[in-house]
PDB file of C-alpha atoms in Angstrom:
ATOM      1  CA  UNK A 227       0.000   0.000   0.000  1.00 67.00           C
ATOM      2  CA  UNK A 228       1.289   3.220  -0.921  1.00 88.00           C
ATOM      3  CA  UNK A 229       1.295   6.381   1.315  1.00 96.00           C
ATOM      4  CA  UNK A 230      -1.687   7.820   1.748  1.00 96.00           C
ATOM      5  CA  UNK A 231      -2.653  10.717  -0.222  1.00 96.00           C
ATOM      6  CA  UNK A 232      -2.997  13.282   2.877  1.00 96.00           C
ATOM      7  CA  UNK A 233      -0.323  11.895   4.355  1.00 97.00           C
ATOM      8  CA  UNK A 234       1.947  12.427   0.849  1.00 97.00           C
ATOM      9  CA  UNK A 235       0.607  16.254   0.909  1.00 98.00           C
ATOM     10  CA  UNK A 236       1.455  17.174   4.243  1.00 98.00           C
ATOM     11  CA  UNK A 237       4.832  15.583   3.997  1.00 98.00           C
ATOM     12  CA  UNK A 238       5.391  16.958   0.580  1.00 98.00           C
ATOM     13  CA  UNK A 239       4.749  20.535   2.034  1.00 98.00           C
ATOM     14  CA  UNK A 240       7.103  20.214   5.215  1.00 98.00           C
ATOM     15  CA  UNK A 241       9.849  18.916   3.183  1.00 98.00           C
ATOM     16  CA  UNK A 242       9.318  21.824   0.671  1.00 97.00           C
ATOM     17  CA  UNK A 243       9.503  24.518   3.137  1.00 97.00           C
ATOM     18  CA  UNK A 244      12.845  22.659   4.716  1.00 98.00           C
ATOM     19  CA  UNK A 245      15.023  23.100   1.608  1.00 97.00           C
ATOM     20  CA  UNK A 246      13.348  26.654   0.891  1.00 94.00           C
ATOM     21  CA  UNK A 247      14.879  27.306   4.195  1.00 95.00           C
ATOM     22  CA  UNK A 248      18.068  25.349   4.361  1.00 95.00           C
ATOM     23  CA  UNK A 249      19.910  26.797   1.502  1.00 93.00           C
ATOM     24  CA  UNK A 250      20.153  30.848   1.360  1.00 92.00           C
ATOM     25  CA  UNK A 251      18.733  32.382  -1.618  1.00 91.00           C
ATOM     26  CA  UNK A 252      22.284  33.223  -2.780  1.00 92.00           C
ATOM     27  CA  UNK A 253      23.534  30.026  -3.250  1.00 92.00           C
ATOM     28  CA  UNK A 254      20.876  28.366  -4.769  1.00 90.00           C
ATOM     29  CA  UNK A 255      22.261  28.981  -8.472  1.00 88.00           C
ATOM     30  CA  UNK A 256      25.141  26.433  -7.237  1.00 90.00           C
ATOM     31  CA  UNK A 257      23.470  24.447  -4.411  1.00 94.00           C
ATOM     32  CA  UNK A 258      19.620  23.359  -3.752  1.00 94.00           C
ATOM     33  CA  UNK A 259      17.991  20.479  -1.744  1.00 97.00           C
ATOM     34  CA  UNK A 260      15.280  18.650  -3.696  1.00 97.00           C
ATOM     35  CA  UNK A 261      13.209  15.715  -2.709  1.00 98.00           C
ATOM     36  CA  UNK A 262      11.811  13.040  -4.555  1.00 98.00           C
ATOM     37  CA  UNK A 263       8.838  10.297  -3.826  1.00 98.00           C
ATOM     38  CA  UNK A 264       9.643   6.714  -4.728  1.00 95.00           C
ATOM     39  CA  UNK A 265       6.853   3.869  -4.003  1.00 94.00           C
ATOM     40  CA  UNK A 266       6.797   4.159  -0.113  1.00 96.00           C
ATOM     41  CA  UNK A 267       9.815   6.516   0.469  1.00 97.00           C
ATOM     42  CA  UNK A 268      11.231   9.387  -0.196  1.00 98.00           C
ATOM     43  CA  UNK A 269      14.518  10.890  -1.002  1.00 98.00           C
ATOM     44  CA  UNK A 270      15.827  13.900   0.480  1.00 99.00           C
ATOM     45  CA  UNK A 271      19.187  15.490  -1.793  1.00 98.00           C
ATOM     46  CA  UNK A 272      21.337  17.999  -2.063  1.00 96.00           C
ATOM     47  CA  UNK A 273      21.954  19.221  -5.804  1.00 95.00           C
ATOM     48  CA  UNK A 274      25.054  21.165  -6.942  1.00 94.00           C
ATOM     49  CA  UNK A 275      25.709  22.520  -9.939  1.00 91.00           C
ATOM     50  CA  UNK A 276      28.835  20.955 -12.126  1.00 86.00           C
ATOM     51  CA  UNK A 277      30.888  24.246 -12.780  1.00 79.00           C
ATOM     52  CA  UNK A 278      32.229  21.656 -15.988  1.00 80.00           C
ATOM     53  CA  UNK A 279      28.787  21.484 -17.792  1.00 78.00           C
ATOM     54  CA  UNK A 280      26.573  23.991 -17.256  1.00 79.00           C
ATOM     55  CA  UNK A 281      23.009  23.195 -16.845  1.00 79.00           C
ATOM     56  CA  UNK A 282      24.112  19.833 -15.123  1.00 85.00           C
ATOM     57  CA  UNK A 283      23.096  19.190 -11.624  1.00 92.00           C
ATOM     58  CA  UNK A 284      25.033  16.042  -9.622  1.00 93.00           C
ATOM     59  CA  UNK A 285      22.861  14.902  -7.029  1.00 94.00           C
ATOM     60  CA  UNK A 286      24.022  13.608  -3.545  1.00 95.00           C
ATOM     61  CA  UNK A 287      21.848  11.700  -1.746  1.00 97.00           C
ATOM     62  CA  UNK A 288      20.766  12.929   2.061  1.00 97.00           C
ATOM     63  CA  UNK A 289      18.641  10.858   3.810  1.00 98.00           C
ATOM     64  CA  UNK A 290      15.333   8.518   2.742  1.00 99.00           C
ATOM     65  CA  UNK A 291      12.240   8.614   5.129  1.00 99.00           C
ATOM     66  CA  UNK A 292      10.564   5.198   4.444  1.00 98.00           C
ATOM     67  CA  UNK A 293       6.629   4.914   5.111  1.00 98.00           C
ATOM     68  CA  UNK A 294       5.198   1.395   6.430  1.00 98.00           C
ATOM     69  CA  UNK A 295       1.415   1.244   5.820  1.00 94.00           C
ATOM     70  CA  UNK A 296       0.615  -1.211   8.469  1.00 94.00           C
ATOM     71  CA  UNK A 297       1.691   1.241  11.256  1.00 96.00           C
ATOM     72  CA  UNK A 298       1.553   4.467   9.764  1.00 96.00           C
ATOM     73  CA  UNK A 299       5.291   5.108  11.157  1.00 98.00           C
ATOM     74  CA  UNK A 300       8.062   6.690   8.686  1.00 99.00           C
ATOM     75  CA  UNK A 301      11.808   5.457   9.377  1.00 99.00           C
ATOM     76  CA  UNK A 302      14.897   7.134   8.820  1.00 99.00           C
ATOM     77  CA  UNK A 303      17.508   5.919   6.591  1.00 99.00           C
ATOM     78  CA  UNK A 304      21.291   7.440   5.975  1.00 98.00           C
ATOM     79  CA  UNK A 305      23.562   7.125   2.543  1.00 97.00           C
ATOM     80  CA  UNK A 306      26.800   5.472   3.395  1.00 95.00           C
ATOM     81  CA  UNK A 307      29.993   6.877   0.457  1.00 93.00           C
ATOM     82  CA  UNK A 308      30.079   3.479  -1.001  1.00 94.00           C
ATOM     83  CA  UNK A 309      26.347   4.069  -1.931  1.00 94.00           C
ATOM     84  CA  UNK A 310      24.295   1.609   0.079  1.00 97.00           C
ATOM     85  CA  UNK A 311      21.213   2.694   2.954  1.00 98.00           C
ATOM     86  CA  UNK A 312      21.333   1.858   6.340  1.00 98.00           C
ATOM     87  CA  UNK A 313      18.242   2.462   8.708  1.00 98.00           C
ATOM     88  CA  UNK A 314      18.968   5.115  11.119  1.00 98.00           C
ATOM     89  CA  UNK A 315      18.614   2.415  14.354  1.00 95.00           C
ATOM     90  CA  UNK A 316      18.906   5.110  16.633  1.00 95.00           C
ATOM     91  CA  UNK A 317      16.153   6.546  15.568  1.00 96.00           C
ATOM     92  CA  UNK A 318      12.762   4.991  16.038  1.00 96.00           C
ATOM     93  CA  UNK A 319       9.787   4.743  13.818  1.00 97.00           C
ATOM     94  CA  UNK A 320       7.295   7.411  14.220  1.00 98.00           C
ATOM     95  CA  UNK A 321       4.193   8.153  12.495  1.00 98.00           C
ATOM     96  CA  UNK A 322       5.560  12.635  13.333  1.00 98.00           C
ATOM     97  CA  UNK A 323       7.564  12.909   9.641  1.00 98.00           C
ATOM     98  CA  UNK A 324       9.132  16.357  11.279  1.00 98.00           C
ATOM     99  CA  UNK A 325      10.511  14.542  14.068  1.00 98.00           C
ATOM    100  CA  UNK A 326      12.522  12.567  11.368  1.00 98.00           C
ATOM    101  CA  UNK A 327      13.086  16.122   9.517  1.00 98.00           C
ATOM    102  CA  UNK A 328      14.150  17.758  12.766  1.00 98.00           C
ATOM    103  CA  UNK A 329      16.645  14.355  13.681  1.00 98.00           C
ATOM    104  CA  UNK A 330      18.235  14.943   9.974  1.00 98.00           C
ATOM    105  CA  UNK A 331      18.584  18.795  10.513  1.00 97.00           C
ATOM    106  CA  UNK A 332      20.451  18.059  14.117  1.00 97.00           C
ATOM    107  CA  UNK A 333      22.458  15.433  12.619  1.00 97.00           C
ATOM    108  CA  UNK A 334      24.164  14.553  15.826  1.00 95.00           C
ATOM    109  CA  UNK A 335      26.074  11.107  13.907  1.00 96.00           C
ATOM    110  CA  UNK A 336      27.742  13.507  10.937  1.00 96.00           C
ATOM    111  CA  UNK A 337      25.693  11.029   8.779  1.00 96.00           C
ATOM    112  CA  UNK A 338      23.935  13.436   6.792  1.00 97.00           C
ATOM    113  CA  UNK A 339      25.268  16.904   6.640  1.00 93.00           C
ATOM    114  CA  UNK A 340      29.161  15.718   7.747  1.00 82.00           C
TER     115      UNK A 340
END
């Protein structure tokens, strides 16, 4: 089952107004977060510009917030640098998507911002 269609709105909207907010107007020619929906999760990444090609973005994946119908609970997953997810263990499931948001915006691991 996929996520539900209020639930895909209201998590669409919070993650919208996160990387309007994250990255300062200034830099946005160069960087910009960008989210994308995939089946039951969603992918949160950073875009930056390739100063080689113009036009071209390279996109570096964040974080993915995974939904699980049967409990209406999201779950956080981090991008290791050899390209493979790991679910954030540390951080329980929960059905509050911004408590996910605000646990990837603290980032106390270094697993997502550095």
């Amino acid at each position: 089952m996929s996520i539900p269609t209020r639930e895909k709105a209201l998590v669409a909207a919070s993650l919208e107004r996160y990387c309007d907010l994250k990255v300062p107007a200034g830099l946005r020619e160069r960087v910009q977060l960008d989210f994308r929906f995939e089946g039951n999760g969603i992918t949160l990444f950073e875009r930056r510009a390739r100063h080689q090609l113009p036009g071209q973005w390279r996109e570096l994946p964040l974080a993915s917030f995974r939904y699980v119908a049967g409990t209406g609970h999201w779950f956080l997953f981090w991008h290791d640098p050899e390209g493979s997810w790991h679910r954030a263990d540390e951080t329980p499931g929960t059905a509050d998507f911004e408590a996910l948001l605000a646990e990837v915006d603290r980032d106390p691991l270094g697993r997502f911002w550095g």
